[in-house]
PDB file of C-alpha atoms in Angstrom:
ATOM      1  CA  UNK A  15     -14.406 276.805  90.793  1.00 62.00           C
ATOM      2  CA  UNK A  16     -17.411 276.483  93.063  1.00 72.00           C
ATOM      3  CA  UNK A  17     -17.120 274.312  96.552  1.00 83.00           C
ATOM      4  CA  UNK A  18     -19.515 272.376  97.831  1.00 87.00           C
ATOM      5  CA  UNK A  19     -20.109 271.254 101.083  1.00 88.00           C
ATOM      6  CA  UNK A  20     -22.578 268.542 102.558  1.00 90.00           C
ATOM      7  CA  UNK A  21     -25.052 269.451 105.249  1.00 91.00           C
ATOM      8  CA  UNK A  22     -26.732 266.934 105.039  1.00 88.00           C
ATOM      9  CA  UNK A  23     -27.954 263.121 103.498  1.00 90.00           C
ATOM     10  CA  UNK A  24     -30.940 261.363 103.049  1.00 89.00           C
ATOM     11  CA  UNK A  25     -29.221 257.504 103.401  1.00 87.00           C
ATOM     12  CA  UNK A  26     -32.334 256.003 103.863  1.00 86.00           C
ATOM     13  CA  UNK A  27     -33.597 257.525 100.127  1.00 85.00           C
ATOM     14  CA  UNK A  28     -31.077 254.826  98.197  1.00 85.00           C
ATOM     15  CA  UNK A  29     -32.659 252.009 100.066  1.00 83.00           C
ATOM     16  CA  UNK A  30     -36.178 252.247  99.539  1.00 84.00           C
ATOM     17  CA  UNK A  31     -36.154 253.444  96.178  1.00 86.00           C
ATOM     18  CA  UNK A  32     -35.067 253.397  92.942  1.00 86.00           C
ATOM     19  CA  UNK A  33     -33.383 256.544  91.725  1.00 89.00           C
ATOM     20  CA  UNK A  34     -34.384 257.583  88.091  1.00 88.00           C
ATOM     21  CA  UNK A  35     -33.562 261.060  87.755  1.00 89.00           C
ATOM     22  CA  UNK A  36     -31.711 263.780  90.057  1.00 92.00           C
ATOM     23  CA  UNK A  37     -32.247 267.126  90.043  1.00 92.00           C
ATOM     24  CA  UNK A  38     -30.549 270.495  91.395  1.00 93.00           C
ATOM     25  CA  UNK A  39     -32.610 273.211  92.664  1.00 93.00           C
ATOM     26  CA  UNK A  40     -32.572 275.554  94.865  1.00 92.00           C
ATOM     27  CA  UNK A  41     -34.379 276.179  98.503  1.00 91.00           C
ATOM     28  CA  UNK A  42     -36.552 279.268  99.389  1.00 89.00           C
ATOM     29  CA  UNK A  43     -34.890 279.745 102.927  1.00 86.00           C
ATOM     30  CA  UNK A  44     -34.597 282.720 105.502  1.00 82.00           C
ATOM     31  CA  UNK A  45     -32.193 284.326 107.372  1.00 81.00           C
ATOM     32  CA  UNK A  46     -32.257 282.058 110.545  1.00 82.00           C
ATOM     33  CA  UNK A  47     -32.865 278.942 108.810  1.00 84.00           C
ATOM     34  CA  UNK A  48     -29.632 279.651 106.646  1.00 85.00           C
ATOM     35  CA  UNK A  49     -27.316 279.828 109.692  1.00 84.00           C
ATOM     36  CA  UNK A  50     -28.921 277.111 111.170  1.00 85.00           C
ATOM     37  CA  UNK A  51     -28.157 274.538 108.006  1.00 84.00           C
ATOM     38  CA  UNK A  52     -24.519 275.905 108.141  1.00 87.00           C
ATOM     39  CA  UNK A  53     -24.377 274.208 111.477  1.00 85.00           C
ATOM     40  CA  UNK A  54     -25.396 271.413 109.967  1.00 83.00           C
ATOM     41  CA  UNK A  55     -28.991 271.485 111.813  1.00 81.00           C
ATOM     42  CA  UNK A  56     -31.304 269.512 109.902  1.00 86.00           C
ATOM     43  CA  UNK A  57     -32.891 266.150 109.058  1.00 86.00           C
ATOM     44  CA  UNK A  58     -34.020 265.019 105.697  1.00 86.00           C
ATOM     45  CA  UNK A  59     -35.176 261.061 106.802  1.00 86.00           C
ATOM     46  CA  UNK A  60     -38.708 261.603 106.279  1.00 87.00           C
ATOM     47  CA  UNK A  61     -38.954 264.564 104.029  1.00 89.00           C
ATOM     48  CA  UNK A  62     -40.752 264.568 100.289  1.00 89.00           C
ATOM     49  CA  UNK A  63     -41.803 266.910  97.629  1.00 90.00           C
ATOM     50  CA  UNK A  64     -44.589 267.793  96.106  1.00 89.00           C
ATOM     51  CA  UNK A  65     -46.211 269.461  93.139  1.00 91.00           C
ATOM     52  CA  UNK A  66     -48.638 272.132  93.897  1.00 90.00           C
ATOM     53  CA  UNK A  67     -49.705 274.984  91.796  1.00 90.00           C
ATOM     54  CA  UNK A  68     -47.137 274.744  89.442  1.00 88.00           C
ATOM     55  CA  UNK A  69     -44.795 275.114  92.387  1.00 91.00           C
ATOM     56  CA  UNK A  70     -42.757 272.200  93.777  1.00 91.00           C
ATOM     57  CA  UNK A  71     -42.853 272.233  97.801  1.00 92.00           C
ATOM     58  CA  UNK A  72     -40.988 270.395 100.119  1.00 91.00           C
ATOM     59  CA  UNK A  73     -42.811 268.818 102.875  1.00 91.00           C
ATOM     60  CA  UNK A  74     -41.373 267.774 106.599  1.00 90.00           C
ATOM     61  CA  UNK A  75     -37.937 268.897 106.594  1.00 87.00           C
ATOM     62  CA  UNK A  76     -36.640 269.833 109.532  1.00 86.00           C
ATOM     63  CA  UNK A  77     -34.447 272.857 109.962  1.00 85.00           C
ATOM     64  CA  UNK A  78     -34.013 273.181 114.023  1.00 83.00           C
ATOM     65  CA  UNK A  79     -34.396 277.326 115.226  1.00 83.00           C
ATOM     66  CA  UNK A  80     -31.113 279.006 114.832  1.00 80.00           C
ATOM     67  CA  UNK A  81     -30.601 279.525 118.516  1.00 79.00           C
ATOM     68  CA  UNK A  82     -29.359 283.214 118.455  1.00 78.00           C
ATOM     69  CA  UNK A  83     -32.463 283.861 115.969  1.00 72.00           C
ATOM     70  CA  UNK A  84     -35.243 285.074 118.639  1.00 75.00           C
ATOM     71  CA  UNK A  85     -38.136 286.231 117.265  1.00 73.00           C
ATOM     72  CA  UNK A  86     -36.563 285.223 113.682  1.00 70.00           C
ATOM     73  CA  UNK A  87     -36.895 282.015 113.668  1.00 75.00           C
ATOM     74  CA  UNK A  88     -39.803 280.346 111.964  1.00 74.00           C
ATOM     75  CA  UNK A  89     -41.352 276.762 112.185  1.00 74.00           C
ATOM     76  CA  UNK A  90     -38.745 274.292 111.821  1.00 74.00           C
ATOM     77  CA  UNK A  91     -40.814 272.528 110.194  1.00 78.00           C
ATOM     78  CA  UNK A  92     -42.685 274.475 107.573  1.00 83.00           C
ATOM     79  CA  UNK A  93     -42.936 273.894 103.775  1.00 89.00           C
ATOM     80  CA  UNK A  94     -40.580 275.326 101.678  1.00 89.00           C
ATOM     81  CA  UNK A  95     -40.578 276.164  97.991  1.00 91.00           C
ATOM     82  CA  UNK A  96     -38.263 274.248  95.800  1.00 91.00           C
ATOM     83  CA  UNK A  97     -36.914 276.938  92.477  1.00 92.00           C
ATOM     84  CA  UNK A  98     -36.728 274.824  89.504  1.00 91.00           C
ATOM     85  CA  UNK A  99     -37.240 275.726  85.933  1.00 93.00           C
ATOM     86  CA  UNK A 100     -40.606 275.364  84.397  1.00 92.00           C
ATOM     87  CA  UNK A 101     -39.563 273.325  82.391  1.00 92.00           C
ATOM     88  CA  UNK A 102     -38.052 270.694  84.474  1.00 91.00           C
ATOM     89  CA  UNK A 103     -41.743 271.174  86.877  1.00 91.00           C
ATOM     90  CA  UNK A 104     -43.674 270.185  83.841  1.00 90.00           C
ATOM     91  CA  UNK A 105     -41.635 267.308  83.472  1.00 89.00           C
ATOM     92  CA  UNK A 106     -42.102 265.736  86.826  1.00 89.00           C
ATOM     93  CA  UNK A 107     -45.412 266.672  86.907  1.00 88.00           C
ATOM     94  CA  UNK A 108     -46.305 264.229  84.095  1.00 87.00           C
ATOM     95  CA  UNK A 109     -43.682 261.790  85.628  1.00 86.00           C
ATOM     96  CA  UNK A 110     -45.394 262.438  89.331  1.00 86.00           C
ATOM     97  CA  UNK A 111     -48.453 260.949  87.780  1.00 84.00           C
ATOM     98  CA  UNK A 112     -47.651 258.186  86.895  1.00 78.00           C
ATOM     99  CA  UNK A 113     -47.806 254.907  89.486  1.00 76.00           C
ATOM    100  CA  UNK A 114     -45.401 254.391  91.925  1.00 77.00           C
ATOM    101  CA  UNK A 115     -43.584 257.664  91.572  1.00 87.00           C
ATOM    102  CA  UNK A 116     -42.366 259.924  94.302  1.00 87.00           C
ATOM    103  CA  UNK A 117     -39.807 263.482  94.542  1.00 90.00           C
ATOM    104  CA  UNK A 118     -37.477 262.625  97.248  1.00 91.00           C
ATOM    105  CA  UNK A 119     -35.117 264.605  98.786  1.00 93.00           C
ATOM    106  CA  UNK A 120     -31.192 262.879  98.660  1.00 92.00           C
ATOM    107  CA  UNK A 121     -28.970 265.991 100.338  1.00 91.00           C
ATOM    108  CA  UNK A 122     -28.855 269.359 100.920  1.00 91.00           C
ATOM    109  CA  UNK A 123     -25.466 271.421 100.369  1.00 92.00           C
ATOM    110  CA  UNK A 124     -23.719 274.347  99.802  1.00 89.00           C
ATOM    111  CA  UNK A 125     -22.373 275.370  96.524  1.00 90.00           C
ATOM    112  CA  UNK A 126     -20.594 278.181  96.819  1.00 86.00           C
ATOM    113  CA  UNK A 127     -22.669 280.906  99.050  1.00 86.00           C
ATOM    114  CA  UNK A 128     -25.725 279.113  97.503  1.00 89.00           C
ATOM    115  CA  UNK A 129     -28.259 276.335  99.688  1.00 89.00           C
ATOM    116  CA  UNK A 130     -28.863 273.581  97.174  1.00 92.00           C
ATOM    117  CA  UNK A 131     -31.437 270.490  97.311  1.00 92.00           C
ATOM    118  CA  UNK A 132     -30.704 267.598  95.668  1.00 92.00           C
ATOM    119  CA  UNK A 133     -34.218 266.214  94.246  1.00 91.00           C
ATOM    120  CA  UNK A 134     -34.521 262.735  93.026  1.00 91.00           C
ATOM    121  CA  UNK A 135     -38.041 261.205  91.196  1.00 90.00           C
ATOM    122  CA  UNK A 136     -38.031 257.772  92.779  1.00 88.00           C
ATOM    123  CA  UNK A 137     -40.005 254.836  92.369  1.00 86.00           C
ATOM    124  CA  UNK A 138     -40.557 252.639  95.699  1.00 82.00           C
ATOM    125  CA  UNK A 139     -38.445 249.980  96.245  1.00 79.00           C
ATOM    126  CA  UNK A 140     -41.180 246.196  97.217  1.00 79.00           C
ATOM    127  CA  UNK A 141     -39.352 244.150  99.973  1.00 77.00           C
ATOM    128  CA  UNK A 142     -37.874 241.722  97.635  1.00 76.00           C
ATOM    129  CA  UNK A 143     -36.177 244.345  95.781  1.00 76.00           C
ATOM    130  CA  UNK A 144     -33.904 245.565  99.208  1.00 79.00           C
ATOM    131  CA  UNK A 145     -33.130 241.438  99.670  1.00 87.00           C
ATOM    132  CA  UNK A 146     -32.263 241.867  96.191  1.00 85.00           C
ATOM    133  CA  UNK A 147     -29.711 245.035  97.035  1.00 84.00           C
ATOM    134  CA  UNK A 148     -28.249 243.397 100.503  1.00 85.00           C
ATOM    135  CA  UNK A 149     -27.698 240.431  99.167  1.00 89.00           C
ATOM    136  CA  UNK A 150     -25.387 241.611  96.320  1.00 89.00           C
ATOM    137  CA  UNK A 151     -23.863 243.754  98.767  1.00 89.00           C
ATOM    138  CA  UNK A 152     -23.092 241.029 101.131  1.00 90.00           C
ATOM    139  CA  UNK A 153     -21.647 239.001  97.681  1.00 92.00           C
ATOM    140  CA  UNK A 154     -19.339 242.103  96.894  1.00 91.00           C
ATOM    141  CA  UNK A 155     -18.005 242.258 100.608  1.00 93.00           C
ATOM    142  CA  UNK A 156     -17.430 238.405 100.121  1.00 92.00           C
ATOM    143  CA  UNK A 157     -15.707 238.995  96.896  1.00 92.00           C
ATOM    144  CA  UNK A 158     -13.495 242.349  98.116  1.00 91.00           C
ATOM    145  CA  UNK A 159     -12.419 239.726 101.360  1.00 91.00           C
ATOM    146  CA  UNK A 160     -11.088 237.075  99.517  1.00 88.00           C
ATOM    147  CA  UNK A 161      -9.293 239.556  96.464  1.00 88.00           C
ATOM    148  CA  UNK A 162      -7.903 241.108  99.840  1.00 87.00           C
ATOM    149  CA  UNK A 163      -6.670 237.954 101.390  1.00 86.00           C
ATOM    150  CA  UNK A 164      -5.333 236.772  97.591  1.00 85.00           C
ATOM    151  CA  UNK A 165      -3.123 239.609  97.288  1.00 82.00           C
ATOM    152  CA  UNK A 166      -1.754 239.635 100.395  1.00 74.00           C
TER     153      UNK A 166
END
């Protein structure tokens, strides 16, 4: 049985936009930038992918210099190349074109030895939509207080 262990979340991702479809894939990483994500060194707030060439890249995540890396280390924060099947790359490229859709990073792990991107096609979330979201949240928390003070 393969572990897995976060390195980090994109939070932000669930709250401006609509999750459709997730996918696993893997990162094209060095040395350096390897032992810097096991120290948990990165930031995924305002990353994104994107489809060129047949090739899905992933565009301003930030993977700080390993600090015992030296001359190793490369631009924190260059584009990397997403491995996916071709088959899943065809599919979001025809869902890509369509309106309103976007490849969003949600979290970056470790399974097993292995550094693996979560990748979610996303549709933008319009302002009333996240009143929409709090306010059912704030309804739930209501609920969940009162259950609690029921059953007490």
């Amino acid at each position: 049985m393969e572990t897995t262990k976060l390195i980090a979340q994109n939070k932000r991702a669930r709250h401006d936009y609509f999750i459709e479809e997730t996918y696993e894939c893997g990162i094209e990483l060095y040395g350096t930038e390897v032992k810097s994500l096991r120290q948990g060194q990165t930031n995924l707030r305002d990353s994104y992918a994107s489809i060129r060439n047949g090739e899905v890249i992933v565009k301003q995540l930030h993977i700080s210099p390993y600090e015992k890396g030296n001359i190793f280390n490369r631009d924190p924060m260059r584009e990397r190349r997403l491995l996916l099947h071709k088959a899943e790359i065809r599919k979001l490229i025809g869902k890509t074109k369509e309106d309103g859709y976007s490849l969003i990073p949600l979290r970056l792990y470790l399974k097993g030895s292995l550094v693996k991107l979560e990748l979610a096609l996303a549709r933008g979330k319009k302002l009333y939509d996240k009143r929409d979201d709090m306010a059912a949240r704030d309804a739930k928390r209501q609920i969940d207080r009162k259950l609690k003070e029921y059953n007490r």
